[in-house]
Amino acid sequence: MTKPALGPAEVDEARPAAGHPDRPRHRLRRLVPLLLVAAGVSAVIGSWQLSLGELNSPGPGLWPFIVSVAVTIAAVALVLFPDAAVPESWTRRTAAIAGGVGSLCVFVVLFEAIGFLVPAFLMLLLWLRVFGREPWRWTVPLALGGAVVLHVVFAGLLGVPFPDDIVVTSLSPMIGF
């Protein structure tokens, strides 16, 4: 004998409310905004150390500083005013987003240590191949060309001061710069 199907009111009564603290994942999901606050504050400090420069002469840390302040403010708002609605569940897509954020963190560390070209190439390679699922025949030339074009635009044309780049300093004597 089968049970009769429950109506919407009966299903809602059987399930705890979305913001109810007895839900096992509720506490875990409250942790995410706190982690975002910590990551935002860390990014604010890191971008400040890169030098902000002036508005008419921006340093390499100005835009990362602006973005990290915005992320920190949004994360603090999530901590102070949590949404009572059911948050999105954790999926493989969530892991991909975490991987993207992690790769940005690695990019920032490498950018400060060895310059722009190698980290930009690796970042574009990762994002095109893993997240964009592009074939290798497109990924490698696009990543190489994209890194070079971005370097020319930002460092050459716009005059954004980048840290010394190991590739540029290695190739400069060979090509006469």
Tab-separated table of C-alpha atoms in Angstrom:
chain	number	residue	atom	x	y	z
A	1	MET	CA	0.000	0.000	0.000
A	2	THR	CA	1.424	3.386	-0.953
A	3	LYS	CA	1.222	6.538	1.079
A	4	PRO	CA	-0.826	9.384	-0.327
A	5	ALA	CA	1.188	12.325	-1.675
A	6	LEU	CA	1.661	15.192	0.724
A	7	GLY	CA	0.265	18.584	-0.195
A	8	PRO	CA	2.402	21.760	-0.119
A	9	ALA	CA	1.267	22.751	3.388
A	10	GLU	CA	2.106	19.308	4.801
A	11	VAL	CA	5.553	19.308	3.175
A	12	ASP	CA	6.344	22.756	4.599
A	13	GLU	CA	5.335	21.683	8.110
A	14	ALA	CA	7.519	18.574	7.964
A	15	ARG	CA	10.627	20.543	6.970
A	16	PRO	CA	12.400	23.027	9.314
A	17	ALA	CA	12.336	26.650	8.217
A	18	ALA	CA	15.211	27.929	6.058
A	19	GLY	CA	16.738	30.105	8.749
A	20	HIS	CA	16.129	27.570	11.504
A	21	PRO	CA	19.368	26.907	13.416
A	22	ASP	CA	18.659	23.163	13.671
A	23	ARG	CA	19.415	22.641	10.007
A	24	PRO	CA	22.833	20.930	9.844
A	25	ARG	CA	24.189	22.962	6.928
A	26	HIS	CA	22.885	26.266	8.285
A	27	ARG	CA	25.911	26.764	10.526
A	28	LEU	CA	28.297	25.858	7.727
A	29	ARG	CA	26.656	28.363	5.394
A	30	ARG	CA	27.011	31.098	8.027
A	31	LEU	CA	30.736	30.478	7.946
A	32	VAL	CA	31.085	31.469	4.277
A	33	PRO	CA	30.440	35.219	4.781
A	34	LEU	CA	32.981	35.220	7.606
A	35	LEU	CA	35.536	33.602	5.311
A	36	LEU	CA	34.730	36.236	2.676
A	37	VAL	CA	35.346	38.990	5.221
A	38	ALA	CA	38.731	37.455	6.070
A	39	ALA	CA	39.634	37.082	2.385
A	40	GLY	CA	38.509	40.645	1.658
A	41	VAL	CA	40.540	42.117	4.505
A	42	SER	CA	43.559	40.075	3.389
A	43	ALA	CA	43.142	41.374	-0.174
A	44	VAL	CA	42.807	44.960	1.092
A	45	ILE	CA	46.108	44.607	2.978
A	46	GLY	CA	47.851	42.930	0.028
A	47	SER	CA	46.710	45.538	-2.470
A	48	TRP	CA	47.702	48.340	-0.091
A	49	GLN	CA	51.202	46.849	0.020
A	50	LEU	CA	51.360	46.917	-3.805
A	51	SER	CA	51.079	50.739	-3.645
A	52	LEU	CA	47.889	52.556	-4.490
A	53	GLY	CA	49.517	55.558	-6.126
A	54	GLU	CA	47.354	58.597	-6.876
A	55	LEU	CA	44.137	58.894	-8.879
A	56	ASN	CA	45.991	60.652	-11.707
A	57	SER	CA	48.896	58.201	-11.420
A	58	PRO	CA	47.478	54.869	-10.163
A	59	GLY	CA	49.714	52.219	-8.675
A	60	PRO	CA	49.379	48.482	-9.287
A	61	GLY	CA	47.307	48.022	-6.134
A	62	LEU	CA	44.598	50.645	-6.780
A	63	TRP	CA	42.010	48.525	-8.613
A	64	PRO	CA	42.600	45.415	-6.489
A	65	PHE	CA	42.145	47.676	-3.453
A	66	ILE	CA	38.840	49.066	-4.754
A	67	VAL	CA	37.502	45.608	-5.597
A	68	SER	CA	38.629	44.076	-2.297
A	69	VAL	CA	37.008	46.906	-0.312
A	70	ALA	CA	33.752	46.265	-2.189
A	71	VAL	CA	33.961	42.518	-1.487
A	72	THR	CA	34.675	43.187	2.187
A	73	ILE	CA	31.701	45.552	2.509
A	74	ALA	CA	29.385	43.038	0.812
A	75	ALA	CA	30.651	40.219	3.040
A	76	VAL	CA	30.158	42.316	6.198
A	77	ALA	CA	26.606	43.044	5.025
A	78	LEU	CA	26.017	39.287	4.627
A	79	VAL	CA	27.301	38.704	8.166
A	80	LEU	CA	25.187	41.476	9.697
A	81	PHE	CA	22.025	40.889	7.653
A	82	PRO	CA	21.830	37.179	6.778
A	83	ASP	CA	19.282	36.124	4.188
A	84	ALA	CA	16.556	33.908	5.651
A	85	ALA	CA	15.922	32.248	2.282
A	86	VAL	CA	17.384	28.840	1.540
A	87	PRO	CA	20.905	29.453	0.203
A	88	GLU	CA	22.166	27.767	-2.916
A	89	SER	CA	23.427	24.237	-2.314
A	90	TRP	CA	27.054	23.271	-2.654
A	91	THR	CA	27.740	21.675	-6.028
A	92	ARG	CA	30.644	21.060	-8.378
A	93	ARG	CA	30.010	24.529	-9.749
A	94	THR	CA	30.673	25.923	-6.266
A	95	ALA	CA	34.023	24.123	-6.248
A	96	ALA	CA	34.826	25.664	-9.652
A	97	ILE	CA	34.112	29.120	-8.269
A	98	ALA	CA	36.343	28.409	-5.277
A	99	GLY	CA	39.047	27.221	-7.684
A	100	GLY	CA	38.723	30.451	-9.671
A	101	VAL	CA	39.073	32.582	-6.551
A	102	GLY	CA	42.030	30.477	-5.402
A	103	SER	CA	43.721	30.881	-8.789
A	104	LEU	CA	43.292	34.659	-8.507
A	105	CYS	CA	45.028	34.548	-5.123
A	106	VAL	CA	47.915	32.560	-6.610
A	107	PHE	CA	48.063	35.063	-9.501
A	108	VAL	CA	48.427	37.981	-7.077
A	109	VAL	CA	51.243	36.281	-5.163
A	110	LEU	CA	53.107	35.327	-8.359
A	111	PHE	CA	52.501	38.770	-9.879
A	112	GLU	CA	54.259	40.427	-6.968
A	113	ALA	CA	57.095	37.886	-6.959
A	114	ILE	CA	57.952	37.432	-10.672
A	115	GLY	CA	56.029	40.071	-12.613
A	116	PHE	CA	53.029	39.919	-14.920
A	117	LEU	CA	53.657	37.780	-18.001
A	118	VAL	CA	54.168	34.297	-16.506
A	119	PRO	CA	51.291	34.548	-13.964
A	120	ALA	CA	48.971	36.028	-16.614
A	121	PHE	CA	49.843	33.234	-19.060
A	122	LEU	CA	49.254	30.558	-16.405
A	123	MET	CA	45.997	32.166	-15.291
A	124	LEU	CA	44.656	32.437	-18.838
A	125	LEU	CA	45.804	28.878	-19.531
A	126	LEU	CA	43.914	27.590	-16.492
A	127	TRP	CA	40.765	29.602	-17.127
A	128	LEU	CA	40.578	28.831	-20.850
A	129	ARG	CA	41.334	25.119	-20.513
A	130	VAL	CA	39.629	24.179	-17.234
A	131	PHE	CA	36.792	26.657	-16.891
A	132	GLY	CA	36.253	27.447	-20.588
A	133	ARG	CA	36.938	23.874	-21.762
A	134	GLU	CA	38.787	25.148	-24.810
A	135	PRO	CA	40.950	22.673	-26.745
A	136	TRP	CA	44.717	22.908	-26.303
A	137	ARG	CA	45.196	24.183	-29.870
A	138	TRP	CA	43.263	27.325	-28.888
A	139	THR	CA	44.199	27.551	-25.222
A	140	VAL	CA	47.966	27.941	-25.553
A	141	PRO	CA	48.039	30.619	-28.292
A	142	LEU	CA	45.187	32.582	-26.696
A	143	ALA	CA	46.833	32.494	-23.273
A	144	LEU	CA	50.211	33.542	-24.687
A	145	GLY	CA	48.751	36.260	-26.901
A	146	GLY	CA	46.412	37.490	-24.174
A	147	ALA	CA	49.223	37.830	-21.631
A	148	VAL	CA	51.400	39.751	-24.082
A	149	VAL	CA	48.562	42.033	-25.240
A	150	LEU	CA	47.513	42.785	-21.651
A	151	HIS	CA	51.122	43.596	-20.737
A	152	VAL	CA	51.511	45.904	-23.733
A	153	VAL	CA	48.213	47.675	-23.003
A	154	PHE	CA	48.684	48.147	-19.268
A	155	ALA	CA	52.453	48.538	-18.873
A	156	GLY	CA	53.245	50.025	-22.283
A	157	LEU	CA	50.279	52.138	-23.380
A	158	LEU	CA	48.655	53.045	-20.059
A	159	GLY	CA	51.907	53.223	-18.092
A	160	VAL	CA	50.662	51.166	-15.134
A	161	PRO	CA	53.756	50.375	-13.064
A	162	PHE	CA	54.141	46.607	-12.780
A	163	PRO	CA	56.725	44.835	-10.641
A	164	ASP	CA	59.882	43.817	-12.513
A	165	ASP	CA	59.024	40.957	-14.840
A	166	ILE	CA	61.424	38.018	-15.210
A	167	VAL	CA	60.488	37.512	-18.885
A	168	VAL	CA	60.833	41.173	-19.865
A	169	THR	CA	64.160	41.580	-18.033
A	170	SER	CA	65.461	38.339	-19.632
A	171	LEU	CA	64.392	39.234	-23.181
A	172	SER	CA	65.250	42.966	-23.121
A	173	PRO	CA	68.992	42.527	-23.792
A	174	MET	CA	68.300	40.015	-26.575
A	175	ILE	CA	65.847	42.215	-28.472
A	176	GLY	CA	67.590	45.511	-27.773
A	177	PHE	CA	65.258	47.254	-25.280
